Amino acid sequence: MGEKILVTGGAGFIGSHLVDALLAAGHEVRILDALEPQVHGDLRARGEVPDYLNPAAELILGDIRNPEVVQRALSGIDVLFHEAALVGVGQSMYEIARYTDVNASGAAVVLQAVANLPQRPRKMIVASSMSIYGEGAYVCPAHGRVFPRLRETAQLQQRDWEMRCPVSGCGERCAAIPTDEEKPLYPTSVYAVNKRDHEEMFLAVGRAYDVPTVALRYFNVYGTRQALSNPYTGVAAIFSGRLLNGKPPVIFEDGGQSRDFTHVSDIVQANLLVMEKAEADFGVFNVGTSRALTIYHVAQALIQHLGLSIEPEVVEKFRAGDIRHCFADTSRLAALGYQPKLRFEDGVAELVEWVRRQTAEDRFEMAREELKGRGLTL
Ligand code: UD1
């Protein structure tokens, strides 16, 4: 039997794909979304909704910081997926109050409403992020497994990008290894701190009120519907937006930094899985592919699939708060039946098909200047 489900941020990139899958599985879905202009342009002002939005879902247009709206959205809900958040890592370092207000206070308003409900949901699932780890896990030839903090400014100024062993007096070059959920959390941006708050607040409130809760630590998500004109979104969308405008992708550092690029359909798969599995309750899980791809590779793959002859611009600069490598150990979620299905080669082909049909405003330079002006690139 279908359940009644609320997806906050359900008009966004990940949320809207989740909404489609929940509807397809026979559930009744309600969306709470503010149609944030940075993501959705002037749609809200024009009284419109994104063209991909599934009409079978009920849409409540409103802000997660508004207690009355949140209370209305939660009434009669069996399962809550909390996807609403501001997502720009770089932007969070200069819009500190806004990020913390929307992300942390917004989550607090949602949880306050849950606590006050006469009948609470049977489950809550919160979107967390790999960014809460800070750097991923590494292995040093001399010291084995190490969990370094951010690279030192002096090292970065020498354009020495790879991770060095943090053990005093060592400094050997380390190799990235898969990061599991037990790695200590060293969030290095306000966004990452907000995401750790999300996770801990949801789990604490869930435990106190006996509402089974799960936090999913998404690795770098890509796919259709990621906002191409938002210069603060993920790198695959930023590069796509640049390329659509005939401009080269701008690559920070030397392009050898890597991430675990996870197709949005695998993120959706993980959400549906933990919704059904009681073994997931009160757990935290990585959602990734266990495979690291360099940023240079991602730029090249997009260029190649779009059939362009543009060279990426490698700027050898450091963006404040950036980590060098992080990719997922997904064995904890795999034990519940998760297996990433879409390889990057196939996912990027699908992404490019969609990108070709889009128009995007290139606001990258503006964002770059903003970071530079504030000394947030080195
Ligand atoms: C991203 C998401 C974050 C999410 C996390 C885990 C954004 C902005 N960040 O963080 O919300 O929680 O993954 O899924 O969506 N880069 C360039 N050129 C650019 C943009 C980025 O070289 O124009 C580089 C960055 O310096 C970095 C890498 O690409 O080394 C990845 O950057 P980004 O896509 O912002 O991802 P994360 O910071 O990993």
Short mmCIF file of C-alpha atoms and ligand atoms in Angstrom, two decimals:
data_model
loop_
_atom_site.label_atom_id
_atom_site.label_comp_id
_atom_site.label_asym_id
_atom_site.label_seq_id
_atom_site.Cartn_x
_atom_site.Cartn_y
_atom_site.Cartn_z
CA MET A 1 0.00 0.00 0.00
CA GLY A 2 1.26 3.45 -0.84
CA GLU A 3 2.33 5.76 1.95
CA LYS A 4 2.03 9.50 2.38
CA ILE A 5 5.44 11.06 1.91
CA LEU A 6 6.86 14.55 2.32
CA VAL A 7 9.97 15.56 0.38
CA THR A 8 11.37 18.93 1.44
CA GLY A 9 13.34 20.42 -1.44
CA GLY A 10 11.30 18.14 -3.72
CA ALA A 11 11.45 20.61 -6.64
CA GLY A 12 15.24 20.58 -6.63
CA PHE A 13 17.77 18.39 -8.37
CA ILE A 14 17.90 15.35 -6.09
CA GLY A 15 14.48 15.88 -4.52
CA SER A 16 12.60 15.90 -7.83
CA HIS A 17 14.17 12.62 -8.94
CA LEU A 18 13.25 11.12 -5.58
CA VAL A 19 9.67 12.38 -5.98
CA ASP A 20 9.38 10.69 -9.40
CA ALA A 21 10.60 7.37 -8.00
CA LEU A 22 8.28 7.51 -4.98
CA LEU A 23 5.28 8.25 -7.21
CA ALA A 24 6.27 5.43 -9.54
CA ALA A 25 6.37 3.10 -6.52
CA GLY A 26 2.74 3.98 -5.77
CA HIS A 27 3.18 6.49 -2.94
CA GLU A 28 1.34 9.74 -2.40
CA VAL A 29 3.88 12.54 -2.46
CA ARG A 30 3.86 16.08 -1.12
CA ILE A 31 6.64 18.55 -1.82
CA LEU A 32 7.65 21.49 0.32
CA ASP A 33 9.92 23.79 -1.68
CA ALA A 34 10.64 27.53 -1.76
CA LEU A 35 11.85 27.51 -5.41
CA GLU A 36 15.04 29.29 -4.36
CA PRO A 37 15.88 31.89 -7.08
CA GLN A 38 19.58 30.94 -7.19
CA VAL A 39 18.49 27.49 -8.34
CA HIS A 40 15.20 28.17 -10.13
CA GLY A 41 15.76 31.69 -11.53
CA ASP A 42 12.61 33.83 -11.63
CA LEU A 43 10.12 30.92 -11.77
CA ARG A 44 8.66 31.72 -8.38
CA ALA A 45 8.26 35.42 -9.24
CA ARG A 46 6.45 34.41 -12.43
CA GLY A 47 4.18 32.01 -10.57
CA GLU A 48 5.62 29.02 -12.46
CA VAL A 49 7.19 25.70 -11.46
CA PRO A 50 10.07 23.75 -13.06
CA ASP A 51 8.89 22.00 -16.23
CA TYR A 52 10.18 18.64 -14.95
CA LEU A 53 8.09 18.83 -11.78
CA ASN A 54 5.80 15.81 -11.56
CA PRO A 55 2.17 17.05 -11.61
CA ALA A 56 1.08 13.99 -9.62
CA ALA A 57 2.82 15.40 -6.54
CA GLU A 58 1.18 18.00 -4.32
CA LEU A 59 3.31 21.15 -4.12
CA ILE A 60 3.37 23.40 -1.09
CA LEU A 61 5.32 26.49 -2.05
CA GLY A 62 7.01 27.68 1.12
CA ASP A 63 10.07 28.04 3.26
CA ILE A 64 11.29 25.38 5.70
CA ARG A 65 11.95 28.19 8.18
CA ASN A 66 8.21 28.98 8.38
CA PRO A 67 6.69 26.90 11.23
CA GLU A 68 3.08 27.19 10.03
CA VAL A 69 3.92 26.04 6.50
CA VAL A 70 6.08 23.19 7.82
CA GLN A 71 3.36 22.06 10.20
CA ARG A 72 0.84 21.98 7.34
CA ALA A 73 3.26 20.10 5.10
CA LEU A 74 3.87 17.46 7.77
CA SER A 75 0.25 16.71 8.58
CA GLY A 76 -0.65 13.06 7.95
CA ILE A 77 2.87 12.17 6.72
CA ASP A 78 4.23 8.59 7.09
CA VAL A 79 7.76 9.22 5.83
CA LEU A 80 9.77 12.45 5.73
CA PHE A 81 12.71 12.97 3.35
CA HIS A 82 14.60 16.16 4.20
CA GLU A 83 16.43 17.28 1.06
CA ALA A 84 15.98 21.07 1.31
CA ALA A 85 19.28 22.95 1.71
CA LEU A 86 21.54 25.59 0.25
CA VAL A 87 24.39 23.62 -1.35
CA GLY A 88 27.31 25.86 -2.32
CA VAL A 89 30.46 24.96 -0.40
CA GLY A 90 32.34 28.10 -1.56
CA GLN A 91 29.37 30.40 -1.12
CA SER A 92 28.80 29.14 2.42
CA MET A 93 32.15 30.70 3.37
CA TYR A 94 30.88 34.24 2.80
CA GLU A 95 27.12 33.85 3.26
CA ILE A 96 27.67 32.28 6.65
CA ALA A 97 24.55 33.57 8.36
CA ARG A 98 22.23 32.77 5.43
CA TYR A 99 23.57 29.22 5.07
CA THR A 100 23.28 28.51 8.76
CA ASP A 101 19.82 30.04 8.89
CA VAL A 102 18.39 28.04 5.97
CA ASN A 103 20.29 24.82 6.63
CA ALA A 104 20.60 24.49 10.41
CA SER A 105 17.68 26.65 11.59
CA GLY A 106 15.52 25.29 8.76
CA ALA A 107 16.19 21.74 9.95
CA ALA A 108 15.42 22.87 13.50
CA VAL A 109 12.01 24.21 12.43
CA VAL A 110 11.21 20.93 10.65
CA LEU A 111 12.24 18.88 13.69
CA GLN A 112 10.34 21.14 16.08
CA ALA A 113 7.23 20.54 13.99
CA VAL A 114 7.86 16.76 14.04
CA ALA A 115 8.25 16.85 17.84
CA ASN A 116 4.93 18.72 18.18
CA LEU A 117 2.93 16.41 15.89
CA PRO A 118 0.14 14.39 17.50
CA GLN A 119 1.12 11.54 15.20
CA ARG A 120 4.75 11.47 14.07
CA PRO A 121 6.12 9.96 10.84
CA ARG A 122 7.19 6.33 10.96
CA LYS A 123 10.57 7.26 9.47
CA MET A 124 12.80 10.24 8.66
CA ILE A 125 15.62 10.25 6.13
CA VAL A 126 17.99 13.21 5.98
CA ALA A 127 20.34 14.19 3.17
CA SER A 128 23.83 14.44 4.63
CA SER A 129 27.06 14.86 2.72
CA MET A 130 30.55 13.49 2.32
CA SER A 131 31.73 17.05 2.88
CA ILE A 132 31.43 16.41 6.64
CA TYR A 133 34.52 14.18 6.48
CA GLY A 134 36.72 17.00 5.26
CA GLU A 135 39.64 15.18 3.62
CA GLY A 136 39.05 11.53 2.84
CA ALA A 137 41.06 8.63 4.28
CA TYR A 138 44.67 8.09 3.11
CA VAL A 139 47.50 5.63 3.51
CA CYS A 140 51.06 6.73 4.24
CA PRO A 141 53.89 4.35 3.14
CA ALA A 142 55.42 4.69 6.63
CA HIS A 143 52.42 5.16 8.93
CA GLY A 144 49.56 3.25 7.33
CA ARG A 145 46.03 4.66 7.54
CA VAL A 146 45.94 8.39 8.28
CA PHE A 147 43.19 11.02 8.45
CA PRO A 148 44.84 14.32 7.48
CA ARG A 149 43.29 17.74 7.97
CA LEU A 150 43.32 20.34 5.21
CA ARG A 151 46.60 20.95 3.43
CA GLU A 152 48.70 23.76 4.93
CA THR A 153 48.74 27.17 3.22
CA ALA A 154 52.54 27.02 2.80
CA GLN A 155 52.23 23.74 0.91
CA LEU A 156 49.46 25.08 -1.32
CA GLN A 157 51.44 28.24 -2.06
CA GLN A 158 54.15 26.01 -3.52
CA ARG A 159 51.51 24.45 -5.76
CA ASP A 160 52.26 21.15 -4.09
CA TRP A 161 48.77 19.72 -4.30
CA GLU A 162 48.95 16.11 -3.14
CA MET A 163 48.31 15.08 0.44
CA ARG A 164 51.30 14.68 2.77
CA CYS A 165 51.39 12.45 5.85
CA PRO A 166 50.21 14.44 8.90
CA VAL A 167 52.36 12.44 11.36
CA SER A 168 54.88 14.83 12.89
CA GLY A 169 58.15 14.88 10.94
CA CYS A 170 56.92 12.53 8.20
CA GLY A 171 55.48 14.51 5.29
CA GLU A 172 55.54 11.51 2.89
CA ARG A 173 53.11 11.63 -0.01
CA CYS A 174 49.94 9.70 0.86
CA ALA A 175 47.56 7.79 -1.37
CA ALA A 176 43.78 8.13 -1.09
CA ILE A 177 41.87 5.04 0.06
CA PRO A 178 38.09 4.55 0.36
CA THR A 179 36.53 6.55 3.19
CA ASP A 180 34.18 4.68 5.49
CA GLU A 181 31.62 6.01 7.95
CA GLU A 182 33.95 5.64 10.93
CA LYS A 183 36.39 8.23 9.65
CA PRO A 184 36.52 11.17 12.09
CA LEU A 185 34.48 14.15 10.88
CA TYR A 186 36.47 17.30 10.12
CA PRO A 187 34.04 19.62 8.32
CA THR A 188 36.01 22.41 6.64
CA SER A 189 33.26 24.68 5.32
CA VAL A 190 30.19 26.27 6.87
CA TYR A 191 28.11 24.16 4.50
CA ALA A 192 29.78 21.00 5.83
CA VAL A 193 29.21 22.11 9.43
CA ASN A 194 25.54 22.69 8.53
CA LYS A 195 25.33 19.17 7.05
CA ARG A 196 26.86 17.62 10.15
CA ASP A 197 24.29 19.56 12.18
CA HIS A 198 21.53 18.18 9.94
CA GLU A 199 22.68 14.67 10.53
CA GLU A 200 23.16 14.97 14.27
CA MET A 201 19.97 16.96 14.86
CA PHE A 202 17.82 14.48 12.93
CA LEU A 203 19.37 11.47 14.63
CA ALA A 204 19.10 13.01 18.11
CA VAL A 205 15.46 14.04 17.70
CA GLY A 206 14.58 10.76 15.99
CA ARG A 207 16.04 8.79 18.90
CA ALA A 208 14.36 10.94 21.56
CA TYR A 209 10.91 10.54 19.98
CA ASP A 210 11.46 7.00 18.77
CA VAL A 211 11.12 7.93 15.11
CA PRO A 212 13.51 5.68 13.13
CA THR A 213 15.91 8.04 11.34
CA VAL A 214 18.61 7.51 8.72
CA ALA A 215 21.30 9.90 7.47
CA LEU A 216 22.65 9.36 3.96
CA ARG A 217 26.05 10.85 3.20
CA TYR A 218 25.83 11.66 -0.47
CA PHE A 219 29.08 11.79 -2.40
CA ASN A 220 29.30 14.12 -5.44
CA VAL A 221 25.95 13.85 -7.14
CA TYR A 222 25.47 14.61 -10.82
CA GLY A 223 22.70 14.12 -13.35
CA THR A 224 19.88 15.87 -15.19
CA ARG A 225 18.13 18.82 -13.52
CA GLN A 226 21.18 20.05 -11.62
CA ALA A 227 20.95 23.83 -11.94
CA LEU A 228 23.30 24.81 -14.78
CA SER A 229 23.07 28.55 -14.15
CA ASN A 230 23.89 28.26 -10.46
CA PRO A 231 27.62 28.99 -10.21
CA TYR A 232 27.67 27.51 -6.71
CA THR A 233 26.38 24.07 -7.62
CA GLY A 234 28.40 20.88 -8.25
CA VAL A 235 31.33 20.87 -10.64
CA ALA A 236 29.71 18.74 -13.40
CA ALA A 237 26.85 21.24 -13.69
CA ILE A 238 29.19 24.25 -13.53
CA PHE A 239 31.38 22.80 -16.30
CA SER A 240 28.27 21.97 -18.39
CA GLY A 241 26.98 25.53 -18.01
CA ARG A 242 30.35 26.93 -19.12
CA LEU A 243 30.59 24.60 -22.11
CA LEU A 244 27.06 25.42 -23.23
CA ASN A 245 28.22 29.02 -23.46
CA GLY A 246 31.33 28.06 -25.44
CA LYS A 247 33.64 28.78 -22.49
CA PRO A 248 36.34 26.49 -21.09
CA PRO A 249 35.74 24.82 -17.74
CA VAL A 250 37.96 26.43 -15.12
CA ILE A 251 39.83 23.81 -13.10
CA PHE A 252 41.23 24.68 -9.69
CA GLU A 253 44.54 23.15 -8.51
CA ASP A 254 46.02 20.92 -11.24
CA GLY A 255 42.88 18.93 -12.03
CA GLY A 256 44.27 15.83 -10.29
CA GLN A 257 41.93 16.23 -7.28
CA SER A 258 39.30 13.53 -7.28
CA ARG A 259 35.75 12.86 -6.17
CA ASP A 260 33.28 9.98 -6.22
CA PHE A 261 30.77 11.03 -8.90
CA THR A 262 27.46 9.40 -8.10
CA HIS A 263 24.54 9.45 -10.47
CA VAL A 264 21.33 10.85 -8.99
CA SER A 265 19.49 7.58 -9.77
CA ASP A 266 21.80 5.75 -7.36
CA ILE A 267 21.11 8.36 -4.68
CA VAL A 268 17.39 7.72 -5.23
CA GLN A 269 17.97 3.98 -5.04
CA ALA A 270 19.66 4.40 -1.64
CA ASN A 271 16.81 6.52 -0.31
CA LEU A 272 14.14 3.98 -1.32
CA LEU A 273 16.21 1.18 0.18
CA VAL A 274 16.66 2.71 3.63
CA MET A 275 13.03 3.75 3.69
CA GLU A 276 12.06 0.06 3.66
CA LYS A 277 14.89 -1.52 5.67
CA ALA A 278 14.53 -1.52 9.45
CA GLU A 279 18.22 -2.50 9.68
CA ALA A 280 19.06 0.99 8.46
CA ASP A 281 17.33 2.72 11.37
CA PHE A 282 19.43 5.25 13.30
CA GLY A 283 22.35 4.56 10.98
CA VAL A 284 24.58 6.74 8.83
CA PHE A 285 25.53 5.50 5.36
CA ASN A 286 27.82 6.58 2.56
CA VAL A 287 26.14 6.75 -0.84
CA GLY A 288 28.71 6.71 -3.61
CA THR A 289 30.27 4.42 -6.20
CA SER A 290 33.62 3.56 -4.53
CA ARG A 291 35.41 4.98 -7.56
CA ALA A 292 37.47 8.18 -7.70
CA LEU A 293 37.54 10.32 -10.83
CA THR A 294 39.73 13.37 -11.27
CA ILE A 295 38.17 16.75 -11.99
CA TYR A 296 40.27 16.93 -15.16
CA HIS A 297 38.77 13.64 -16.33
CA VAL A 298 35.26 14.96 -15.70
CA ALA A 299 35.97 18.11 -17.73
CA GLN A 300 37.41 16.04 -20.59
CA ALA A 301 34.49 13.60 -20.56
CA LEU A 302 31.97 16.44 -20.83
CA ILE A 303 33.93 18.14 -23.62
CA GLN A 304 34.25 14.89 -25.53
CA HIS A 305 30.59 13.92 -25.20
CA LEU A 306 29.50 17.40 -26.27
CA GLY A 307 31.77 17.07 -29.32
CA LEU A 308 33.61 20.33 -28.57
CA SER A 309 37.22 21.27 -29.17
CA ILE A 310 37.73 23.35 -26.05
CA GLU A 311 40.65 22.89 -23.66
CA PRO A 312 39.92 23.19 -19.95
CA GLU A 313 41.65 26.10 -18.23
CA VAL A 314 43.77 24.73 -15.41
CA VAL A 315 44.38 27.67 -13.08
CA GLU A 316 46.65 26.12 -10.40
CA LYS A 317 44.74 27.98 -7.72
CA PHE A 318 43.26 26.70 -4.49
CA ARG A 319 39.62 27.26 -3.50
CA ALA A 320 39.30 27.79 0.27
CA GLY A 321 38.05 24.73 2.13
CA ASP A 322 38.54 22.33 -0.80
CA ILE A 323 39.77 18.84 -0.08
CA ARG A 324 42.08 16.87 -2.39
CA HIS A 325 40.49 13.41 -2.55
CA CYS A 326 37.51 11.61 -1.11
CA PHE A 327 35.72 8.54 -2.39
CA ALA A 328 33.31 6.21 -0.68
CA ASP A 329 33.61 2.89 1.01
CA THR A 330 30.01 1.80 0.42
CA SER A 331 30.15 -1.60 2.12
CA ARG A 332 27.82 -0.62 4.96
CA LEU A 333 25.00 0.23 2.56
CA ALA A 334 25.93 -2.64 0.25
CA ALA A 335 25.20 -5.01 3.15
CA LEU A 336 21.57 -3.80 2.91
CA GLY A 337 21.45 -4.45 -0.83
CA TYR A 338 22.74 -1.20 -2.38
CA GLN A 339 24.77 -1.42 -5.54
CA PRO A 340 25.51 1.62 -7.70
CA LYS A 341 24.07 0.92 -11.13
CA LEU A 342 25.15 3.75 -13.39
CA ARG A 343 28.78 3.99 -14.39
CA PHE A 344 30.10 7.52 -14.98
CA GLU A 345 30.60 6.80 -18.70
CA ASP A 346 26.88 6.10 -19.08
CA GLY A 347 25.74 8.78 -16.65
CA VAL A 348 27.71 11.46 -18.45
CA ALA A 349 26.20 10.47 -21.80
CA GLU A 350 22.72 10.89 -20.33
CA LEU A 351 23.70 14.18 -18.70
CA VAL A 352 25.06 15.56 -21.97
CA GLU A 353 21.90 14.59 -23.89
CA TRP A 354 19.97 16.71 -21.43
CA VAL A 355 22.52 19.54 -21.31
CA ARG A 356 22.26 19.97 -25.09
CA ARG A 357 18.57 20.84 -24.73
CA GLN A 358 19.17 23.47 -22.03
CA THR A 359 20.14 27.09 -22.01
CA ALA A 360 22.28 28.39 -19.20
CA GLU A 361 23.38 31.79 -18.08
CA ASP A 362 27.13 31.70 -17.38
CA ARG A 363 27.52 33.32 -13.96
CA PHE A 364 30.78 31.56 -13.18
CA GLU A 365 33.01 34.65 -13.56
CA MET A 366 30.88 36.54 -11.09
CA ALA A 367 31.21 33.74 -8.52
CA ARG A 368 34.95 33.48 -9.18
CA GLU A 369 35.42 37.22 -8.60
CA GLU A 370 33.38 36.99 -5.42
CA LEU A 371 35.70 34.28 -4.07
CA LYS A 372 38.80 36.13 -5.24
CA GLY A 373 37.68 39.45 -3.78
CA ARG A 374 37.29 37.82 -0.41
CA GLY A 375 40.64 36.07 -0.51
CA LEU A 376 38.96 32.68 -0.77
CA THR A 377 41.16 31.51 -3.62
CA LEU A 378 44.89 31.20 -3.22
C1 UD1 B 1 29.98 18.86 -3.51
C2 UD1 B 1 28.71 19.64 -3.34
C3 UD1 B 1 28.16 19.53 -1.97
C4 UD1 B 1 27.96 18.10 -1.65
C5 UD1 B 1 29.28 17.37 -1.82
C6 UD1 B 1 29.08 15.91 -1.61
C7 UD1 B 1 28.27 21.66 -4.48
C8 UD1 B 1 28.70 23.05 -4.65
N1 UD1 B 1 29.00 20.99 -3.64
O1 UD1 B 1 31.07 19.46 -2.79
O2 UD1 B 1 26.91 20.20 -1.90
O3 UD1 B 1 27.51 17.97 -0.34
O4 UD1 B 1 29.76 17.55 -3.13
O5 UD1 B 1 28.18 15.45 -2.53
O6 UD1 B 1 27.35 21.15 -5.07
N2 UD1 B 1 36.05 22.71 -9.15
C9 UD1 B 1 36.76 23.22 -10.22
N3 UD1 B 1 36.13 24.16 -11.00
C10 UD1 B 1 34.87 24.59 -10.75
C11 UD1 B 1 34.17 24.07 -9.66
C12 UD1 B 1 34.80 23.13 -8.87
O7 UD1 B 1 37.90 22.87 -10.47
O8 UD1 B 1 34.38 25.42 -11.53
C13 UD1 B 1 36.73 21.71 -8.32
C14 UD1 B 1 36.79 22.12 -6.86
O9 UD1 B 1 37.90 22.92 -6.59
C15 UD1 B 1 36.87 20.76 -6.18
C16 UD1 B 1 36.05 19.85 -7.11
O10 UD1 B 1 35.97 20.52 -8.36
O11 UD1 B 1 38.20 20.33 -6.13
C17 UD1 B 1 34.67 19.52 -6.64
O12 UD1 B 1 34.00 20.73 -6.33
P1 UD1 B 1 32.41 20.77 -6.06
O13 UD1 B 1 31.66 20.24 -7.19
O14 UD1 B 1 32.11 22.16 -5.58
O15 UD1 B 1 32.22 19.67 -4.95
P2 UD1 B 1 32.55 19.50 -3.44
O16 UD1 B 1 33.25 20.69 -2.84
O17 UD1 B 1 33.23 18.18 -3.37
#
